[in-house]
Short mmCIF file of C-alpha atoms (C1' of nucleotides) in Angstrom, two decimals:
data_model
loop_
_atom_site.label_atom_id
_atom_site.label_comp_id
_atom_site.label_asym_id
_atom_site.label_seq_id
_atom_site.Cartn_x
_atom_site.Cartn_y
_atom_site.Cartn_z
CA MET A 1 8.76 55.97 107.42
CA THR A 2 12.39 54.85 107.47
CA SER A 3 13.34 53.31 110.71
CA SER A 4 16.80 53.94 112.02
CA ARG A 5 16.63 50.66 113.82
CA SER A 6 18.59 47.69 112.65
CA ALA A 7 16.72 45.15 110.58
CA ASP A 8 13.08 45.55 109.75
CA PRO A 9 11.20 44.34 112.82
CA GLY A 10 8.65 42.74 110.59
CA PRO A 11 5.02 43.47 109.83
CA ALA A 12 3.87 42.41 113.29
CA ALA A 13 5.38 45.37 115.10
CA ASP A 14 2.57 45.10 117.61
CA LEU A 15 4.40 42.36 119.41
CA ALA A 16 7.38 44.59 119.89
CA PRO A 17 10.35 43.22 121.71
CA PRO A 18 10.39 44.07 125.40
CA ARG A 19 12.45 47.20 125.05
CA ARG A 20 12.97 48.74 128.40
CA ARG A 21 13.84 52.05 126.81
CA ASP A 22 11.53 53.00 123.97
CA ALA A 23 11.33 56.68 123.26
CA ARG A 24 8.46 56.46 120.82
CA ALA A 25 6.33 54.35 123.13
CA THR A 26 7.06 56.63 126.06
CA ARG A 27 6.20 59.67 124.03
CA ARG A 28 2.95 58.09 122.93
CA ARG A 29 2.04 57.17 126.50
CA ILE A 30 2.73 60.72 127.61
CA LEU A 31 0.56 62.10 124.83
CA GLU A 32 -2.33 59.80 125.74
CA ALA A 33 -2.01 60.62 129.43
CA ALA A 34 -2.02 64.32 128.58
CA GLN A 35 -5.20 63.94 126.52
CA HIS A 36 -6.93 62.25 129.43
CA ALA A 37 -5.71 64.70 132.05
CA PHE A 38 -6.48 67.81 130.02
CA SER A 39 -9.92 66.45 129.16
CA GLU A 40 -10.81 65.72 132.78
CA THR A 41 -9.44 68.62 134.76
CA GLY A 42 -8.44 71.19 132.17
CA TYR A 43 -5.19 72.84 131.34
CA SER A 44 -4.50 74.70 134.56
CA HIS A 45 -5.53 71.98 136.95
CA ALA A 46 -3.65 69.16 135.23
CA GLY A 47 -0.06 69.14 136.45
CA LEU A 48 2.94 67.79 134.65
CA ARG A 49 3.54 65.46 137.56
CA ASP A 50 0.04 64.02 137.24
CA ILE A 51 0.48 63.47 133.52
CA ALA A 52 3.90 61.93 134.03
CA ALA A 53 2.54 59.60 136.72
CA ARG A 54 -0.27 58.47 134.40
CA ALA A 55 2.32 57.74 131.74
CA GLY A 56 4.60 55.99 134.20
CA THR A 57 7.48 58.43 133.90
CA SER A 58 8.67 61.69 135.41
CA SER A 59 7.79 65.26 134.64
CA THR A 60 11.35 65.91 133.51
CA LEU A 61 10.97 63.52 130.62
CA VAL A 62 7.67 65.07 129.67
CA LEU A 63 9.34 68.43 129.33
CA ARG A 64 12.28 66.96 127.47
CA TYR A 65 9.94 65.48 124.87
CA PHE A 66 7.53 68.36 124.48
CA GLY A 67 9.47 71.42 125.57
CA SER A 68 6.86 73.07 127.75
CA LYS A 69 3.45 72.48 129.22
CA VAL A 70 1.66 74.59 126.66
CA ALA A 71 3.47 72.79 123.83
CA LEU A 72 2.40 69.48 125.29
CA PHE A 73 -1.15 70.78 125.46
CA GLU A 74 -1.10 71.83 121.83
CA ALA A 75 0.29 68.46 120.79
CA ALA A 76 -2.28 66.61 122.88
CA LEU A 77 -5.17 68.70 121.55
CA THR A 78 -4.00 68.17 117.98
CA ALA A 79 -3.71 64.43 118.52
CA ALA A 80 -7.14 64.33 120.15
CA MET A 81 -8.94 66.07 117.30
CA PRO A 82 -10.99 63.42 115.53
CA VAL A 83 -11.59 65.51 112.45
CA GLN A 84 -10.25 62.93 110.05
CA ASP A 85 -12.87 60.52 111.35
CA THR A 86 -15.82 62.89 111.49
CA LEU A 87 -15.30 64.05 107.92
CA ARG A 88 -15.85 60.53 106.70
CA TRP A 89 -19.38 60.59 108.03
CA SER A 90 -22.16 61.44 105.64
CA ARG A 91 -24.00 64.70 106.07
CA ASP A 92 -27.05 62.78 107.13
CA GLU A 93 -25.49 60.76 109.90
CA TYR A 94 -23.11 63.49 111.07
CA PRO A 95 -25.30 65.01 113.81
CA GLU A 96 -26.16 61.71 115.46
CA ARG A 97 -22.60 60.47 115.25
CA LEU A 98 -21.32 63.67 116.81
CA ALA A 99 -23.75 63.35 119.69
CA GLU A 100 -22.74 59.74 120.19
CA ALA A 101 -19.07 60.68 120.24
CA LEU A 102 -19.64 63.43 122.79
CA LEU A 103 -21.76 61.26 125.06
CA ASP A 104 -19.60 58.13 124.79
CA THR A 105 -18.62 57.55 128.38
CA ALA A 106 -16.07 54.94 127.37
CA ASN A 107 -13.88 57.55 125.71
CA PRO A 108 -12.33 59.91 128.24
CA VAL A 109 -10.78 62.16 125.60
CA ARG A 110 -13.00 65.15 124.94
CA PRO A 111 -11.52 67.84 122.71
CA PRO A 112 -14.36 70.33 123.32
CA LEU A 113 -13.61 70.25 127.02
CA MET A 114 -9.91 70.56 126.40
CA ILE A 115 -10.66 73.74 124.49
CA ALA A 116 -13.16 75.18 126.92
CA LEU A 117 -11.16 74.46 130.04
CA ALA A 118 -7.97 75.84 128.51
CA SER A 119 -9.34 79.25 127.63
CA GLY A 120 -8.53 80.67 131.05
CA ASP A 121 -4.79 80.64 130.48
CA PRO A 122 -3.75 83.06 127.74
CA GLU A 123 -1.05 80.87 126.26
CA ALA A 124 -3.19 77.76 126.35
CA ALA A 125 -6.11 79.68 124.87
CA ALA A 126 -3.91 80.82 122.00
CA ALA A 127 -2.79 77.25 121.40
CA ALA A 128 -6.37 76.04 121.54
CA ALA A 129 -7.40 78.71 119.06
CA ARG A 130 -4.66 77.71 116.65
CA VAL A 131 -5.59 74.04 116.77
CA THR A 132 -9.29 74.81 116.57
CA GLU A 133 -8.87 76.87 113.45
CA ALA A 134 -6.55 74.42 111.74
CA ARG A 135 -8.26 71.19 112.71
CA ILE A 136 -11.92 72.11 113.09
CA ILE A 137 -12.99 75.38 111.56
CA GLY A 138 -10.97 74.95 108.40
CA PRO A 139 -11.65 71.30 107.53
CA VAL A 140 -15.26 71.30 108.67
CA ALA A 141 -15.98 74.52 106.80
CA ALA A 142 -14.49 73.05 103.65
CA TRP A 143 -16.53 69.93 104.17
CA LEU A 144 -19.72 71.90 104.73
CA GLY A 145 -19.24 74.26 101.81
CA GLY A 146 -21.25 77.34 101.11
CA ALA A 147 -20.81 80.99 101.92
CA ASP A 148 -21.43 80.77 105.63
CA ALA A 149 -19.36 77.63 106.03
CA ARG A 150 -16.92 79.11 108.51
CA SER A 151 -19.70 80.51 110.66
CA ARG A 152 -21.56 77.21 110.61
CA ALA A 153 -18.44 75.23 111.49
CA LEU A 154 -17.84 77.60 114.37
CA GLY A 155 -21.41 77.12 115.47
CA ILE A 156 -21.01 73.35 115.53
CA ALA A 157 -17.85 73.68 117.60
CA ALA A 158 -19.49 76.10 120.03
CA LEU A 159 -22.51 73.87 120.30
CA ALA A 160 -20.40 70.82 121.03
CA THR A 161 -18.42 72.75 123.62
CA GLY A 162 -21.44 73.97 125.52
CA PHE A 163 -23.14 70.60 125.26
CA ALA A 164 -20.09 68.72 126.55
CA THR A 165 -19.55 71.20 129.36
CA PHE A 166 -23.06 70.84 130.71
CA MET A 167 -23.55 67.15 129.99
CA ARG A 168 -20.21 65.78 131.10
CA GLN A 169 -18.28 68.28 133.17
CA LEU A 170 -20.60 70.19 135.45
CA PRO A 171 -21.88 68.01 138.32
CA LEU A 172 -25.51 68.93 137.78
CA THR A 173 -28.30 66.73 139.05
CA PRO A 174 -28.84 64.38 136.11
CA LEU A 175 -31.88 64.82 133.95
CA PRO A 176 -34.46 62.05 133.90
CA PRO A 177 -34.02 59.78 130.88
CA ALA A 178 -36.93 61.29 128.99
CA GLU A 179 -35.54 64.79 129.28
CA GLN A 180 -32.08 63.53 128.53
CA ALA A 181 -33.34 62.06 125.29
CA HIS A 182 -35.04 65.35 124.51
CA GLN A 183 -31.79 67.15 125.19
CA THR A 184 -29.87 64.90 122.84
CA ALA A 185 -32.54 65.22 120.19
CA TRP A 186 -32.38 68.97 120.42
CA PHE A 187 -28.60 68.93 120.05
CA ILE A 188 -28.83 66.68 117.01
CA GLY A 189 -31.44 68.94 115.46
CA ALA A 190 -29.35 72.04 116.04
CA VAL A 191 -26.28 70.44 114.50
CA ARG A 192 -28.35 69.20 111.58
CA ALA A 193 -29.59 72.71 110.91
CA LEU A 194 -26.00 73.90 110.80
CA VAL A 195 -24.85 71.05 108.59
CA GLU A 196 -27.63 71.53 106.09
CA GLY A 197 -27.26 75.28 106.08
CA ASP A 198 -29.62 77.97 107.20
CA GLY A 199 -31.66 78.87 104.17
CA GLY A 200 -30.56 75.73 102.41
CA PRO A 201 -27.94 75.87 99.69
CA PRO A 202 -29.60 75.85 96.29
CA GLY A 203 -29.27 72.59 94.46
CA ASP A 204 -26.90 71.12 97.00
CA ALA A 205 -29.25 68.85 98.85
CA PRO A 206 -27.59 65.54 99.59
CA ALA A 207 -30.07 63.04 98.25
CA GLY A 208 -30.63 60.87 101.30
CA MET B 5 1.73 102.51 148.64
CA THR B 6 -0.71 103.88 146.19
CA SER B 7 -2.58 106.86 147.48
CA SER B 8 -2.13 109.25 150.33
CA ARG B 9 -5.50 109.10 151.86
CA SER B 10 -5.65 112.22 154.01
CA ALA B 11 -7.14 115.55 153.00
CA ASP B 12 -8.71 114.65 149.65
CA PRO B 13 -12.19 113.20 149.86
CA GLY B 14 -12.56 113.52 146.10
CA PRO B 15 -15.13 115.42 144.08
CA ALA B 16 -18.51 114.88 145.64
CA ALA B 17 -18.32 111.29 146.80
CA ASP B 18 -21.95 110.76 145.81
CA LEU B 19 -23.94 111.29 148.95
CA ALA B 20 -21.98 109.02 151.18
CA PRO B 21 -19.95 110.51 153.96
CA PRO B 22 -16.24 110.14 153.35
CA ARG B 23 -15.94 107.03 155.43
CA ARG B 24 -12.41 105.77 155.25
CA ARG B 25 -13.51 102.40 156.63
CA ASP B 26 -16.67 101.08 155.04
CA ALA B 27 -17.09 97.34 155.27
CA ARG B 28 -20.12 97.19 152.97
CA ALA B 29 -18.48 99.23 150.25
CA THR B 30 -15.29 97.20 150.49
CA ARG B 31 -17.22 93.97 150.31
CA ARG B 32 -19.10 95.19 147.27
CA ARG B 33 -15.88 96.25 145.55
CA ILE B 34 -14.38 92.82 146.22
CA LEU B 35 -17.45 91.12 144.80
CA GLU B 36 -17.34 93.20 141.64
CA ALA B 37 -13.62 92.64 141.22
CA ALA B 38 -14.17 88.91 141.64
CA GLN B 39 -16.87 88.91 138.97
CA HIS B 40 -14.54 90.63 136.54
CA ALA B 41 -11.53 88.45 137.34
CA PHE B 42 -13.43 85.17 137.22
CA SER B 43 -15.10 86.19 133.97
CA GLU B 44 -11.83 87.05 132.29
CA THR B 45 -9.37 84.40 133.37
CA GLY B 46 -11.48 81.77 135.07
CA TYR B 47 -11.48 80.33 138.53
CA SER B 48 -8.06 78.74 138.61
CA HIS B 49 -6.16 81.51 136.92
CA ALA B 50 -7.66 84.38 138.94
CA GLY B 51 -5.71 84.75 142.16
CA LEU B 52 -6.94 86.24 145.38
CA ARG B 53 -4.15 88.80 145.18
CA ASP B 54 -5.31 89.92 141.73
CA ILE B 55 -8.87 90.27 142.91
CA ALA B 56 -7.78 92.13 146.03
CA ALA B 57 -5.64 94.48 143.96
CA ARG B 58 -8.58 95.23 141.66
CA ALA B 59 -10.67 96.02 144.70
CA GLY B 60 -7.94 98.11 146.27
CA THR B 61 -7.44 95.90 149.31
CA SER B 62 -5.45 92.87 150.35
CA SER B 63 -6.11 89.19 149.91
CA THR B 64 -6.40 88.78 153.67
CA LEU B 65 -9.47 90.94 153.75
CA VAL B 66 -10.99 89.06 150.86
CA LEU B 67 -10.69 85.84 152.77
CA ARG B 68 -12.02 87.38 155.96
CA TYR B 69 -15.14 88.55 154.13
CA PHE B 70 -15.83 85.44 152.09
CA GLY B 71 -14.12 82.64 153.95
CA SER B 72 -12.40 80.91 151.04
CA LYS B 73 -11.74 81.30 147.36
CA VAL B 74 -14.46 78.89 146.32
CA ALA B 75 -16.97 80.64 148.57
CA LEU B 76 -16.02 83.94 146.98
CA PHE B 77 -16.53 82.36 143.59
CA GLU B 78 -19.96 81.10 144.49
CA ALA B 79 -20.94 84.50 145.84
CA ALA B 80 -19.59 86.25 142.76
CA LEU B 81 -21.34 83.88 140.40
CA THR B 82 -24.62 84.27 142.27
CA ALA B 83 -24.32 88.04 142.18
CA ALA B 84 -23.45 87.97 138.48
CA MET B 85 -26.50 85.92 137.47
CA PRO B 86 -28.85 88.28 135.68
CA VAL B 87 -31.82 85.97 135.89
CA GLN B 88 -34.06 88.49 137.53
CA ASP B 89 -33.54 90.76 134.54
CA THR B 90 -33.83 88.18 131.80
CA LEU B 91 -37.11 86.83 133.15
CA ARG B 92 -38.71 90.22 132.64
CA TRP B 93 -38.12 89.96 128.93
CA SER B 94 -40.97 88.74 126.79
CA ARG B 95 -40.68 85.38 125.11
CA ASP B 96 -40.45 87.11 121.79
CA GLU B 97 -37.57 89.41 122.58
CA TYR B 98 -35.73 86.95 124.82
CA PRO B 99 -33.39 85.44 122.20
CA GLU B 100 -32.22 88.75 120.80
CA ARG B 101 -31.78 90.26 124.24
CA LEU B 102 -29.74 87.29 125.36
CA ALA B 103 -27.48 87.60 122.33
CA GLU B 104 -27.04 91.30 123.00
CA ALA B 105 -26.15 90.65 126.62
CA LEU B 106 -23.59 88.04 125.69
CA LEU B 107 -21.97 90.16 123.00
CA ASP B 108 -22.03 93.43 124.95
CA THR B 109 -18.37 94.30 125.09
CA ALA B 110 -19.03 97.04 127.64
CA ASN B 111 -19.98 94.50 130.28
CA PRO B 112 -17.01 92.45 131.40
CA VAL B 113 -19.10 90.17 133.62
CA ARG B 114 -19.96 86.96 131.79
CA PRO B 115 -21.61 84.27 133.90
CA PRO B 116 -21.42 81.61 131.16
CA LEU B 117 -17.67 81.97 131.09
CA MET B 118 -17.47 81.93 134.86
CA ILE B 119 -19.24 78.58 134.74
CA ALA B 120 -17.28 77.10 131.87
CA LEU B 121 -13.87 78.17 133.11
CA ALA B 122 -14.60 76.96 136.63
CA SER B 123 -15.46 73.39 135.71
CA GLY B 124 -11.85 72.26 135.86
CA ASP B 125 -11.62 72.58 139.63
CA PRO B 126 -13.89 70.06 141.38
CA GLU B 127 -14.93 72.39 144.18
CA ALA B 128 -15.53 75.30 141.86
CA ALA B 129 -17.44 73.06 139.47
CA ALA B 130 -19.69 71.94 142.30
CA ALA B 131 -20.32 75.54 143.29
CA ALA B 132 -21.04 76.45 139.69
CA ALA B 133 -23.45 73.55 139.40
CA ARG B 134 -25.32 74.63 142.52
CA VAL B 135 -25.68 78.22 141.35
CA THR B 136 -26.57 77.15 137.84
CA GLU B 137 -29.37 74.93 139.06
CA ALA B 138 -30.73 77.44 141.52
CA ARG B 139 -30.42 80.57 139.43
CA ILE B 140 -30.72 79.39 135.84
CA ILE B 141 -32.19 75.96 135.33
CA GLY B 142 -34.87 76.35 137.98
CA PRO B 143 -36.14 79.87 137.26
CA VAL B 144 -35.80 79.67 133.49
CA ALA B 145 -37.52 76.28 133.40
CA ALA B 146 -40.40 77.66 135.44
CA TRP B 147 -40.56 80.66 133.15
CA LEU B 148 -40.51 78.47 130.06
CA GLY B 149 -43.11 75.98 131.26
CA GLY B 150 -43.95 72.69 129.65
CA ALA B 151 -42.78 69.16 130.13
CA ASP B 152 -39.31 69.57 128.73
CA ALA B 153 -38.74 72.88 130.47
CA ARG B 154 -35.70 71.74 132.39
CA SER B 155 -34.09 70.26 129.33
CA ARG B 156 -34.79 73.38 127.31
CA ALA B 157 -33.42 75.67 130.02
CA LEU B 158 -30.30 73.55 130.15
CA GLY B 159 -30.01 73.81 126.39
CA ILE B 160 -30.16 77.60 126.54
CA ALA B 161 -27.46 77.65 129.19
CA ALA B 162 -25.25 75.26 127.23
CA LEU B 163 -25.79 77.26 124.06
CA ALA B 164 -24.88 80.51 125.78
CA THR B 165 -21.77 78.91 127.28
CA GLY B 166 -20.46 77.57 124.01
CA PHE B 167 -21.33 80.76 122.21
CA ALA B 168 -19.59 82.96 124.77
CA THR B 169 -16.54 80.72 124.86
CA PHE B 170 -15.99 80.88 121.12
CA MET B 171 -17.09 84.47 120.57
CA ARG B 172 -15.41 86.16 123.49
CA GLN B 173 -12.80 83.96 125.09
CA LEU B 174 -10.89 82.04 122.45
CA PRO B 175 -8.55 84.28 120.46
CA LEU B 176 -9.78 83.04 117.10
CA THR B 177 -9.30 85.09 113.97
CA PRO B 178 -12.45 87.20 113.94
CA LEU B 179 -15.16 86.39 111.46
CA PRO B 180 -15.95 88.95 108.79
CA PRO B 181 -19.00 91.04 109.72
CA ALA B 182 -21.31 89.20 107.37
CA GLU B 183 -20.47 85.82 108.89
CA GLN B 184 -20.58 87.32 112.35
CA ALA B 185 -24.12 88.47 111.71
CA HIS B 186 -24.97 85.02 110.44
CA GLN B 187 -23.49 83.53 113.57
CA THR B 188 -25.56 85.77 115.81
CA ALA B 189 -28.68 85.08 113.78
CA TRP B 190 -28.12 81.36 114.13
CA PHE B 191 -27.68 81.69 117.89
CA ILE B 192 -30.87 83.70 118.17
CA GLY B 193 -32.76 81.16 116.12
CA ALA B 194 -31.51 78.28 118.21
CA VAL B 195 -32.49 80.02 121.44
CA ARG B 196 -35.87 80.89 119.98
CA ALA B 197 -36.53 77.28 119.15
CA LEU B 198 -35.78 76.36 122.74
CA VAL B 199 -37.91 79.18 124.15
CA GLU B 200 -40.90 78.34 122.03
CA GLY B 201 -40.54 74.64 122.68
CA ASP B 202 -39.89 71.83 120.31
CA GLY B 203 -43.36 70.84 119.19
CA GLY B 204 -44.75 74.17 120.34
CA PRO B 205 -46.96 74.39 123.43
CA PRO B 206 -50.59 74.75 122.33
CA GLY B 207 -52.16 78.08 123.15
CA ASP B 208 -49.46 79.28 125.45
CA ALA B 209 -48.36 82.46 123.72
CA PRO B 210 -47.72 85.10 126.38
CA ALA B 211 -48.97 88.55 125.54
CA GLY B 212 -45.83 90.69 125.63
"C1'" DC C 19 -11.92 111.92 176.37
"C1'" DC C 20 -11.19 106.96 176.12
"C1'" DC C 21 -11.16 102.62 174.87
"C1'" DG C 22 -13.40 98.36 172.82
"C1'" DT C 23 -14.02 96.61 168.56
"C1'" DA C 24 -14.25 96.41 163.80
"C1'" DA C 25 -11.52 97.43 159.57
"C1'" DG C 26 -7.31 96.96 157.41
"C1'" DT C 27 -2.23 95.82 156.94
"C1'" DT C 28 2.25 93.26 157.12
"C1'" DA C 29 4.62 89.18 157.47
"C1'" DC C 30 4.76 84.57 156.79
"C1'" DC C 31 3.67 79.46 156.14
"C1'" DG C 32 3.39 75.05 153.69
"C1'" DA C 33 2.21 73.22 149.42
"C1'" DT C 34 2.50 72.99 144.59
"C1'" DC C 35 3.70 74.48 140.26
"C1'" DG C 36 6.67 74.56 135.80
"C1'" DA C 37 11.20 74.25 134.64
"C1'" DT C 38 16.49 73.24 134.94
"C1'" DA C 39 20.88 70.95 136.07
"C1'" DA C 40 23.42 67.11 137.04
"C1'" DC C 41 23.67 62.40 137.42
"C1'" DT C 42 22.88 57.28 136.18
"C1'" DT C 43 21.94 53.55 133.19
"C1'" DA C 44 20.78 50.80 129.25
"C1'" DC C 45 21.12 50.14 124.27
"C1'" DG C 46 23.66 49.18 120.13
"C1'" DG C 47 27.25 50.20 116.56
"C1'" DG C 48 32.22 49.66 115.88
"C1'" DC D 1 34.17 44.04 124.45
"C1'" DC D 2 33.66 49.00 124.86
"C1'" DC D 3 32.07 53.24 124.90
"C1'" DG D 4 29.23 57.15 122.95
"C1'" DT D 5 24.80 58.58 123.18
"C1'" DA D 6 20.16 58.46 124.09
"C1'" DA D 7 16.73 57.37 127.76
"C1'" DG D 8 15.50 58.07 132.30
"C1'" DT D 9 16.03 59.54 137.28
"C1'" DT D 10 16.97 62.46 141.41
"C1'" DA D 11 17.48 66.78 143.41
"C1'" DT D 12 16.33 71.30 143.46
"C1'" DC D 13 15.20 76.01 142.11
"C1'" DG D 14 12.31 80.29 142.15
"C1'" DA D 15 7.78 81.79 141.81
"C1'" DT D 16 3.11 81.72 143.10
"C1'" DC D 17 -0.72 80.02 145.31
"C1'" DG D 18 -4.50 79.85 149.17
"C1'" DG D 19 -4.67 80.54 153.81
"C1'" DT D 20 -3.29 82.06 158.86
"C1'" DA D 21 -1.46 84.79 162.68
"C1'" DA D 22 -0.28 88.88 164.65
"C1'" DC D 23 -0.15 93.63 164.49
"C1'" DT D 24 -1.97 98.56 163.63
"C1'" DT D 25 -5.36 102.00 163.12
"C1'" DA D 26 -9.67 104.39 162.77
"C1'" DC D 27 -14.48 104.76 164.15
"C1'" DG D 28 -18.03 105.66 167.48
"C1'" DG D 29 -20.60 104.76 171.88
"C1'" DG D 30 -20.13 105.62 176.86
#
DNA sequence: CCCGTAAGTTACCGATCGATAACTTACGGG
DNA sequence: CCCGTAAGTTATCGATCGGTAACTTACGGG
């Protein structure tokens, strides 16, 4: 990317000079704050003022950078989609890795919840559908292969959404550890069945 | 000003006398309207004025009958839970019946969506968690039996939630019929695995 | 017939929301 | 040094929300 700045700031751009006005950094902070807010409380309940406060700015600047709330949501959901990472996993490790990612309490960004909690607002639901198709259904279906690839990719997404909703969003009385392990094992098995295909694609078995 | 009430009791108002003030009927209409509104647009996006308009009354009366919006939601979700019906199904027909119920376009009341779309608001999420435990996890787990009954019941609920969200709420480009059938078949198979138990309970087949 | 009470309506409140306009200030090229 | 422009702030708008108070009207027992 060609920087319009003056001289090349050097390879160690991490130690950026203490710019008090940095549009790119501000925009990135807003995007991260939006991912967190939309993941925790959903589209409707996350206000622009909350997001701006998390990012250390004002709601006006948020709108200047992203145009509207629903556009910010679409940008945040797109940025939160970890498809490029998940597609590097092998078919064999995919189910377990997906479960780990969904249950990782250290990461507050949860795309399945962003999708599920957005589907109440029509505009946000349309944005979520666009991003889901472009960044999940399409790539995952291509990665899966086979005739029912789209249906299986959609099943994985639906499974992850329901799993995340019940495991991380609803304040249910927590399961005892044994049942929790059973729950995770069931989820992994269901995803594995979808990854490997229903009847099993002929001659396509990934030699483990 | 919608209807002039005098002089037209309508064609055979069932068997009820033409009461112009019927608290029970009004309350029931409000509850049904709330089930529809919460199923379609979720807790946050469904306003008391919308619900009141669907029921043909005013938001004031809604609040007088149910106290608050979250209390109305809890009452509507409880009334919408079809557990008493589903538990009459045999273990064998349960998965297909559940899929039919979720995909029935004639019925606009969808408890899984009421739960999923409510989990953004903390109070509504708590209410949804209470009703889910009392009316789904508990009864279904008892009906399922076995050590992992609670975990399996939770899996069925999570599966239904994700399935309903992606099949009926998100405006995705619809799957072609063949893939749609595959999707439904996969859902039924996943539910069946949870109903029958993971390792399979020995000698516990219920005679339909 | 009469009136207490329940059923229902109208008007309104404070808070919050997304979004806009106008203003202020810092950065950097000339 | 100077000033144009981008970055950021303050003030505010109109709409909508859940919720409350006060008023009106119909039902039914005495």
